[in-house]
Amino acid sequence: MTRVLVIGGGQNSEHDVSLASASAVAAALRAGGHEVSEVTISREGMWQVPDAPPPASAAESLAQALSLLADIEVVFPAVHGLLGEDGALAALCALAGVRVVGSDLRAGAIGMDKWATKLVAEAVGIRTARGRLVAASAIGDVEYDGPVVVKPVSAGSSHGVTLVQDAGDLLGALEEAAAHDDRILVEEVLHGREIDVAVIREAGGIRWAAPALEIHAAGLFDTATKYDGSARFTVPAALTATEGAVLKRAAVAMFDALGCAGIARMDFFLTSEGPVLNEVNTMPGMTAASQVPRMFAAAGVSYEDLVDRLVRAAVVPGAAR
Ligand SMILES: Nc1ncnc2c1ncn2[C@@H]1O[C@H](COP(=O)(O)OP(=O)(O)O)[C@@H](O)[C@H]1O
Ligand SMILES: [Mg+2]
């Protein structure tokens, strides 16, 4: 039995997804015999600490939340996106000397940045989509030279991601991405199967990849398809032994290159020339019906077992070894 604080919500467009992940994680940890407390971060950044007097500011709410950290053994930060998955909560735990589930500040921050992720991937020989970085202040200068995917460098849940197939749609797509980030990626359109691979690093340091999952989305896997229940997944994905092995090797190599911990989901396109990494999620969706738990279920690891393993694997991030 471990005393675990589950954090949900968060100050970004994935707030509601994080609430769903957090409540599912908390329930499964309780079912597994852990003593669980929960705190939610509002969209405005207020930590909603149960039974605490109404805070006058976000800073005061954080001070209240810090007292929770003093009473628990492990933090499970089920917060996707900015000021959560990007390493912010891992950094808070590092400063407080508290064990935390998942990646540290560095892996979270690089994984959240789709441009930096490309640089790391290419450096270890993993292909990514060719793309260029555009400052939000310079979107008027971008010329249309064929179909592209436009996306914010740091966002999630497909917010601000657009497939542009017509010159007249380019500026609108860039403006949409600029609403999410001041850095924008303009990428070549990849054609291939969308295959995700989840990697876990367990207590003791062994890491392994679960069977891959294929997303069947007609066109772009957009926000509506992600959450309206219409997305179809195949787990395990129908892959040849070679395809499966190549994808797993790339996923683990990326996990290691970033120095991830806990769990990470590496999303690929399987093209005619092999796997191309699309993006990395260091705190992927964690309801029982989300992709990562379904991949581990295919490996014989139940949802309750999965969250329990993550708690057991938690360390104080950045601690000298
Ligand atoms: N370069 C690309 N070529 C083709 N489709 C893409 C490309 N980049 C993204 N997509 C599609 O858009 C979806 C969302 O993009 P992604 O980069 O994964 O953003 P998010 O972090 O919001 O999930 C992907 O799942 C995929 O379907
Ligand atoms: Mg994605």
Tab-separated table of C-alpha atoms and ligand atoms in Angstrom:
chain	number	residue	atom	x	y	z
A	1	MET	CA	0.000	0.000	0.000
A	2	THR	CA	1.364	3.367	-1.030
A	3	ARG	CA	-0.017	6.812	-0.239
A	4	VAL	CA	-0.538	8.356	-3.686
A	5	LEU	CA	-1.626	11.853	-4.677
A	6	VAL	CA	-3.301	11.867	-8.098
A	7	ILE	CA	-3.255	15.241	-9.856
A	8	GLY	CA	-5.788	15.934	-12.627
A	9	GLY	CA	-7.064	18.799	-14.743
A	10	GLY	CA	-4.504	21.402	-15.697
A	11	GLN	CA	-4.236	24.734	-17.431
A	12	ASN	CA	-4.573	23.777	-21.080
A	13	SER	CA	-6.939	22.575	-23.775
A	14	GLU	CA	-6.601	18.971	-22.591
A	15	HIS	CA	-8.080	19.778	-19.149
A	16	ASP	CA	-11.124	17.527	-19.529
A	17	VAL	CA	-9.089	14.612	-20.882
A	18	SER	CA	-6.796	14.934	-17.848
A	19	LEU	CA	-9.800	14.873	-15.498
A	20	ALA	CA	-10.922	11.586	-17.065
A	21	SER	CA	-7.410	10.099	-16.833
A	22	ALA	CA	-7.004	11.189	-13.209
A	23	SER	CA	-10.304	9.830	-11.965
A	24	ALA	CA	-9.726	6.481	-13.696
A	25	VAL	CA	-6.190	6.236	-12.278
A	26	ALA	CA	-7.404	7.124	-8.765
A	27	ALA	CA	-10.178	4.516	-8.870
A	28	ALA	CA	-7.841	1.779	-10.106
A	29	LEU	CA	-5.206	2.601	-7.479
A	30	ARG	CA	-7.863	2.449	-4.756
A	31	ALA	CA	-9.104	-0.873	-6.095
A	32	GLY	CA	-5.494	-2.061	-5.909
A	33	GLY	CA	-5.317	-1.223	-2.209
A	34	HIS	CA	-3.478	2.090	-2.333
A	35	GLU	CA	-4.429	5.070	-0.197
A	36	VAL	CA	-5.316	7.753	-2.716
A	37	SER	CA	-5.875	11.476	-2.385
A	38	GLU	CA	-6.787	13.681	-5.320
A	39	VAL	CA	-6.294	17.276	-6.315
A	40	THR	CA	-7.480	19.075	-9.421
A	41	ILE	CA	-5.803	22.036	-11.106
A	42	SER	CA	-8.429	24.322	-12.630
A	43	ARG	CA	-8.171	25.776	-16.131
A	44	GLU	CA	-7.070	29.004	-14.447
A	45	GLY	CA	-4.295	27.257	-12.541
A	46	MET	CA	-5.996	27.115	-9.159
A	47	TRP	CA	-5.160	23.953	-7.194
A	48	GLN	CA	-8.494	22.809	-5.756
A	49	VAL	CA	-7.354	21.324	-2.478
A	50	PRO	CA	-10.185	19.531	-0.647
A	51	ASP	CA	-11.171	21.182	2.663
A	52	ALA	CA	-8.784	24.120	2.204
A	53	PRO	CA	-10.032	27.703	2.648
A	54	PRO	CA	-10.694	29.471	-0.671
A	55	PRO	CA	-7.308	30.677	-1.924
A	56	ALA	CA	-6.858	34.292	-3.009
A	57	SER	CA	-4.463	33.412	-5.835
A	58	ALA	CA	-2.951	30.539	-7.785
A	59	ALA	CA	0.189	30.921	-5.663
A	60	GLU	CA	-1.805	30.540	-2.466
A	61	SER	CA	-3.584	27.485	-3.894
A	62	LEU	CA	-0.186	25.977	-4.739
A	63	ALA	CA	0.960	26.601	-1.179
A	64	GLN	CA	-2.076	24.647	0.015
A	65	ALA	CA	-1.268	21.855	-2.440
A	66	LEU	CA	2.321	21.649	-1.200
A	67	SER	CA	1.045	20.606	2.206
A	68	LEU	CA	-0.548	17.595	0.460
A	69	LEU	CA	2.867	16.638	-0.921
A	70	ALA	CA	4.219	16.433	2.613
A	71	ASP	CA	1.711	13.689	3.448
A	72	ILE	CA	2.120	11.283	0.555
A	73	GLU	CA	4.757	8.966	-0.889
A	74	VAL	CA	4.141	9.160	-4.641
A	75	VAL	CA	2.572	11.717	-6.985
A	76	PHE	CA	0.701	10.478	-10.064
A	77	PRO	CA	0.476	13.560	-12.296
A	78	ALA	CA	-2.292	12.605	-14.732
A	79	VAL	CA	-2.077	15.992	-16.434
A	80	HIS	CA	-1.654	16.015	-20.203
A	81	GLY	CA	-0.088	18.902	-22.074
A	82	LEU	CA	1.425	22.169	-20.948
A	83	LEU	CA	2.245	22.749	-17.266
A	84	GLY	CA	1.884	19.026	-16.602
A	85	GLU	CA	3.187	16.521	-19.129
A	86	ASP	CA	5.829	19.065	-20.207
A	87	GLY	CA	7.790	18.355	-17.030
A	88	ALA	CA	6.367	21.137	-14.862
A	89	LEU	CA	4.829	18.741	-12.332
A	90	ALA	CA	7.869	16.443	-12.372
A	91	ALA	CA	9.976	19.505	-11.586
A	92	LEU	CA	7.744	20.419	-8.665
A	93	CYS	CA	8.141	16.885	-7.282
A	94	ALA	CA	11.903	17.009	-7.843
A	95	LEU	CA	12.133	20.219	-5.823
A	96	ALA	CA	9.946	18.702	-3.103
A	97	GLY	CA	11.959	15.455	-3.076
A	98	VAL	CA	8.834	13.389	-3.768
A	99	ARG	CA	8.656	10.298	-5.985
A	100	VAL	CA	6.633	10.878	-9.128
A	101	VAL	CA	5.149	8.633	-11.792
A	102	GLY	CA	6.508	9.214	-15.280
A	103	SER	CA	9.212	11.202	-16.967
A	104	ASP	CA	11.367	13.900	-15.454
A	105	LEU	CA	11.524	17.549	-16.469
A	106	ARG	CA	13.927	17.006	-19.361
A	107	ALA	CA	12.108	14.144	-21.084
A	108	GLY	CA	8.738	15.783	-20.497
A	109	ALA	CA	9.868	19.115	-21.905
A	110	ILE	CA	11.532	17.670	-25.001
A	111	GLY	CA	8.666	15.257	-25.633
A	112	MET	CA	6.176	18.115	-25.441
A	113	ASP	CA	8.116	20.037	-28.088
A	114	LYS	CA	7.509	18.467	-31.496
A	115	TRP	CA	10.458	20.342	-33.032
A	116	ALA	CA	12.951	19.273	-30.359
A	117	THR	CA	11.569	15.722	-30.576
A	118	LYS	CA	12.424	15.661	-34.302
A	119	LEU	CA	16.000	16.760	-33.602
A	120	VAL	CA	16.507	14.009	-31.026
A	121	ALA	CA	14.834	11.360	-33.207
A	122	GLU	CA	16.890	12.204	-36.281
A	123	ALA	CA	20.058	12.169	-34.154
A	124	VAL	CA	19.439	8.537	-33.197
A	125	GLY	CA	18.471	7.522	-36.728
A	126	ILE	CA	14.676	7.608	-36.426
A	127	ARG	CA	12.914	9.321	-39.333
A	128	THR	CA	10.373	12.097	-38.801
A	129	ALA	CA	8.291	14.160	-41.229
A	130	ARG	CA	10.262	16.873	-42.990
A	131	GLY	CA	9.100	20.136	-41.574
A	132	ARG	CA	9.950	23.722	-40.966
A	133	LEU	CA	9.468	25.892	-37.955
A	134	VAL	CA	7.543	29.148	-38.365
A	135	ALA	CA	7.216	31.867	-35.761
A	136	ALA	CA	3.607	32.892	-35.144
A	137	SER	CA	4.701	36.460	-35.891
A	138	ALA	CA	5.831	35.381	-39.396
A	139	ILE	CA	2.852	33.325	-40.605
A	140	GLY	CA	2.089	35.918	-43.293
A	141	ASP	CA	5.365	35.001	-45.027
A	142	VAL	CA	4.636	31.282	-45.510
A	143	GLU	CA	4.043	30.309	-49.133
A	144	TYR	CA	1.945	27.371	-50.244
A	145	ASP	CA	3.995	24.785	-52.095
A	146	GLY	CA	1.745	21.748	-51.920
A	147	PRO	CA	-0.224	19.875	-49.253
A	148	VAL	CA	1.117	20.230	-45.704
A	149	VAL	CA	0.097	19.534	-42.136
A	150	VAL	CA	0.157	22.646	-39.944
A	151	LYS	CA	0.370	22.196	-36.178
A	152	PRO	CA	1.435	23.975	-33.006
A	153	VAL	CA	4.853	22.813	-31.757
A	154	SER	CA	3.415	22.164	-28.296
A	155	ALA	CA	-0.223	21.175	-27.931
A	156	GLY	CA	-2.210	17.945	-27.870
A	157	SER	CA	-5.508	16.204	-28.616
A	158	SER	CA	-5.072	17.443	-32.224
A	159	HIS	CA	-5.927	21.003	-31.172
A	160	GLY	CA	-4.738	23.385	-33.867
A	161	VAL	CA	-3.700	20.593	-36.289
A	162	THR	CA	-4.898	21.037	-39.899
A	163	LEU	CA	-4.301	19.234	-43.168
A	164	VAL	CA	-3.960	21.947	-45.809
A	165	GLN	CA	-4.619	20.905	-49.403
A	166	ASP	CA	-5.492	24.237	-50.889
A	167	ALA	CA	-3.434	27.441	-50.943
A	168	GLY	CA	-6.474	29.415	-49.767
A	169	ASP	CA	-6.643	27.426	-46.514
A	170	LEU	CA	-3.027	27.915	-45.465
A	171	LEU	CA	-3.280	31.206	-43.601
A	172	GLY	CA	-6.363	30.099	-41.647
A	173	ALA	CA	-4.547	26.907	-40.598
A	174	LEU	CA	-1.499	28.887	-39.495
A	175	GLU	CA	-3.714	31.244	-37.481
A	176	GLU	CA	-5.443	28.285	-35.870
A	177	ALA	CA	-2.073	26.780	-34.848
A	178	ALA	CA	-0.871	30.195	-33.661
A	179	ALA	CA	-3.806	30.293	-31.237
A	180	HIS	CA	-2.090	27.410	-29.389
A	181	ASP	CA	1.597	28.250	-29.596
A	182	ASP	CA	3.957	30.946	-30.807
A	183	ARG	CA	5.924	28.286	-32.709
A	184	ILE	CA	4.307	26.394	-35.570
A	185	LEU	CA	5.361	23.338	-37.560
A	186	VAL	CA	4.621	23.078	-41.274
A	187	GLU	CA	5.175	19.438	-42.197
A	188	GLU	CA	5.091	17.243	-45.276
A	189	VAL	CA	1.990	15.040	-45.358
A	190	LEU	CA	2.881	11.499	-44.363
A	191	HIS	CA	1.067	8.566	-45.943
A	192	GLY	CA	0.980	5.340	-44.040
A	193	ARG	CA	-0.703	3.423	-41.275
A	194	GLU	CA	-0.883	5.212	-37.921
A	195	ILE	CA	0.708	2.911	-35.352
A	196	ASP	CA	1.345	3.725	-31.688
A	197	VAL	CA	3.813	1.911	-29.441
A	198	ALA	CA	3.804	2.214	-25.655
A	199	VAL	CA	6.950	1.702	-23.610
A	200	ILE	CA	7.089	1.199	-19.838
A	201	ARG	CA	10.077	1.484	-17.542
A	202	GLU	CA	9.419	-0.639	-14.506
A	203	ALA	CA	10.888	-0.570	-11.026
A	204	GLY	CA	14.444	-1.838	-11.390
A	205	GLY	CA	14.849	-0.152	-14.767
A	206	ILE	CA	13.680	-2.841	-17.174
A	207	ARG	CA	11.772	-1.261	-20.037
A	208	TRP	CA	9.716	-2.970	-22.676
A	209	ALA	CA	7.188	-2.173	-25.370
A	210	ALA	CA	3.616	-3.463	-25.395
A	211	PRO	CA	2.046	-4.778	-28.612
A	212	ALA	CA	1.463	-1.919	-31.035
A	213	LEU	CA	-1.934	-0.341	-31.701
A	214	GLU	CA	-3.260	0.805	-35.061
A	215	ILE	CA	-5.578	3.793	-35.374
A	216	HIS	CA	-8.122	3.612	-38.161
A	217	ALA	CA	-9.128	7.205	-38.787
A	218	ALA	CA	-10.454	8.443	-42.087
A	219	GLY	CA	-7.865	11.155	-42.759
A	220	LEU	CA	-6.480	13.158	-39.891
A	221	PHE	CA	-6.945	11.704	-36.395
A	222	ASP	CA	-8.643	14.917	-35.227
A	223	THR	CA	-10.064	16.060	-31.900
A	224	ALA	CA	-13.632	14.977	-32.726
A	225	THR	CA	-12.570	11.491	-33.804
A	226	LYS	CA	-10.418	11.137	-30.676
A	227	TYR	CA	-13.242	11.693	-28.233
A	228	ASP	CA	-16.591	11.034	-29.954
A	229	GLY	CA	-16.104	7.300	-29.777
A	230	SER	CA	-15.866	6.873	-33.553
A	231	ALA	CA	-12.154	6.017	-33.612
A	232	ARG	CA	-11.429	2.389	-34.255
A	233	PHE	CA	-8.273	0.826	-32.860
A	234	THR	CA	-6.784	-2.563	-33.562
A	235	VAL	CA	-4.733	-4.032	-30.720
A	236	PRO	CA	-2.451	-5.721	-31.401
A	237	ALA	CA	-1.970	-4.069	-34.785
A	238	ALA	CA	-1.708	-6.509	-37.678
A	239	LEU	CA	2.025	-6.281	-38.364
A	240	THR	CA	4.635	-8.622	-39.735
A	241	ALA	CA	7.187	-9.814	-37.193
A	242	THR	CA	9.756	-7.525	-38.820
A	243	GLU	CA	7.477	-4.463	-38.787
A	244	GLY	CA	6.605	-5.091	-35.130
A	245	ALA	CA	10.246	-5.510	-34.164
A	246	VAL	CA	11.394	-2.416	-36.058
A	247	LEU	CA	8.661	-0.281	-34.462
A	248	LYS	CA	9.380	-1.557	-30.961
A	249	ARG	CA	13.106	-0.988	-31.407
A	250	ALA	CA	12.494	2.587	-32.570
A	251	ALA	CA	10.078	3.246	-29.687
A	252	VAL	CA	12.519	1.980	-27.054
A	253	ALA	CA	15.401	3.877	-28.697
A	254	MET	CA	13.375	7.081	-28.508
A	255	PHE	CA	12.377	6.362	-24.902
A	256	ASP	CA	16.051	5.950	-24.031
A	257	ALA	CA	17.231	8.946	-26.056
A	258	LEU	CA	14.852	11.218	-24.172
A	259	GLY	CA	15.519	9.480	-20.852
A	260	CYS	CA	11.821	8.768	-20.292
A	261	ALA	CA	10.502	7.053	-17.177
A	262	GLY	CA	7.188	5.454	-16.272
A	263	ILE	CA	5.257	5.237	-19.473
A	264	ALA	CA	5.483	6.935	-22.848
A	265	ARG	CA	3.571	6.473	-26.074
A	266	MET	CA	5.527	6.836	-29.295
A	267	ASP	CA	3.282	7.529	-32.294
A	268	PHE	CA	4.463	6.450	-35.732
A	269	PHE	CA	3.377	6.350	-39.327
A	270	LEU	CA	4.307	3.084	-40.937
A	271	THR	CA	5.156	4.220	-44.464
A	272	SER	CA	6.356	2.252	-47.458
A	273	GLU	CA	9.868	3.237	-46.374
A	274	GLY	CA	9.462	2.097	-42.784
A	275	PRO	CA	8.474	3.831	-39.561
A	276	VAL	CA	8.383	7.608	-39.284
A	277	LEU	CA	7.978	9.042	-35.781
A	278	ASN	CA	5.119	11.538	-35.516
A	279	GLU	CA	5.222	12.465	-31.854
A	280	VAL	CA	5.968	11.423	-28.287
A	281	ASN	CA	3.527	11.543	-25.352
A	282	THR	CA	5.108	11.240	-21.913
A	283	MET	CA	1.738	11.359	-20.111
A	284	PRO	CA	-0.645	9.753	-22.600
A	285	GLY	CA	-4.384	9.311	-22.035
A	286	MET	CA	-4.803	6.959	-19.102
A	287	THR	CA	-8.451	5.910	-18.850
A	288	ALA	CA	-8.971	2.146	-19.089
A	289	ALA	CA	-10.292	2.683	-22.639
A	290	SER	CA	-7.343	4.850	-23.698
A	291	GLN	CA	-4.768	3.518	-26.120
A	292	VAL	CA	-1.923	2.822	-23.673
A	293	PRO	CA	-3.948	0.757	-21.176
A	294	ARG	CA	-5.423	-1.186	-24.099
A	295	MET	CA	-1.949	-1.961	-25.408
A	296	PHE	CA	-0.806	-3.242	-22.020
A	297	ALA	CA	-4.019	-5.250	-21.661
A	298	ALA	CA	-2.977	-6.974	-24.898
A	299	ALA	CA	0.283	-7.861	-23.127
A	300	GLY	CA	-1.669	-9.383	-20.221
A	301	VAL	CA	-1.216	-6.401	-17.892
A	302	SER	CA	-4.578	-5.282	-16.507
A	303	TYR	CA	-5.348	-1.611	-15.977
A	304	GLU	CA	-5.126	-1.993	-12.196
A	305	ASP	CA	-1.803	-3.799	-12.544
A	306	LEU	CA	-0.487	-1.138	-14.943
A	307	VAL	CA	-1.120	1.825	-12.613
A	308	ASP	CA	0.273	-0.199	-9.715
A	309	ARG	CA	3.475	-0.909	-11.672
A	310	LEU	CA	3.786	2.793	-12.443
A	311	VAL	CA	3.529	3.697	-8.762
A	312	ARG	CA	6.150	1.080	-7.886
A	313	ALA	CA	8.474	2.485	-10.572
A	314	ALA	CA	8.172	6.082	-9.357
A	315	VAL	CA	11.399	7.794	-8.308
A	316	VAL	CA	12.417	11.271	-7.197
A	317	PRO	CA	13.226	12.833	-10.575
A	318	GLY	CA	16.689	14.164	-11.119
A	319	ALA	CA	17.965	12.754	-7.848
A	320	ALA	CA	21.703	12.059	-7.947
A	321	ARG	CA	22.434	8.361	-8.337
B	1	LIG	N1	2.855	15.089	-41.051
B	1	LIG	C1	1.654	14.518	-40.979
B	1	LIG	N2	1.147	13.840	-42.054
B	1	LIG	C2	-0.080	13.255	-41.995
B	1	LIG	N3	-0.897	13.293	-40.918
B	1	LIG	C3	-0.447	13.958	-39.830
B	1	LIG	C4	0.845	14.580	-39.788
B	1	LIG	N4	1.005	15.145	-38.572
B	1	LIG	C5	-0.125	14.878	-37.881
B	1	LIG	N5	-1.005	14.160	-38.621
B	1	LIG	C6	-2.351	13.707	-38.202
B	1	LIG	O1	-2.849	14.599	-37.222
B	1	LIG	C7	-3.055	13.925	-35.966
B	1	LIG	C8	-2.683	14.850	-34.819
B	1	LIG	O2	-1.346	15.305	-34.943
B	1	LIG	P1	-0.292	15.159	-33.771
B	1	LIG	O3	0.990	15.688	-34.263
B	1	LIG	O4	-0.301	13.759	-33.287
B	1	LIG	O5	-0.872	16.146	-32.665
B	1	LIG	P2	-1.388	15.899	-31.160
B	1	LIG	O6	-0.189	16.082	-30.279
B	1	LIG	O7	-2.404	16.959	-30.944
B	1	LIG	O8	-1.928	14.495	-31.075
B	1	LIG	C9	-2.198	12.678	-36.072
B	1	LIG	O9	-2.703	11.650	-35.231
B	1	LIG	C10	-2.316	12.338	-37.558
B	1	LIG	O10	-3.557	11.699	-37.851
B	2	MG	MG	-1.045	12.766	-31.592
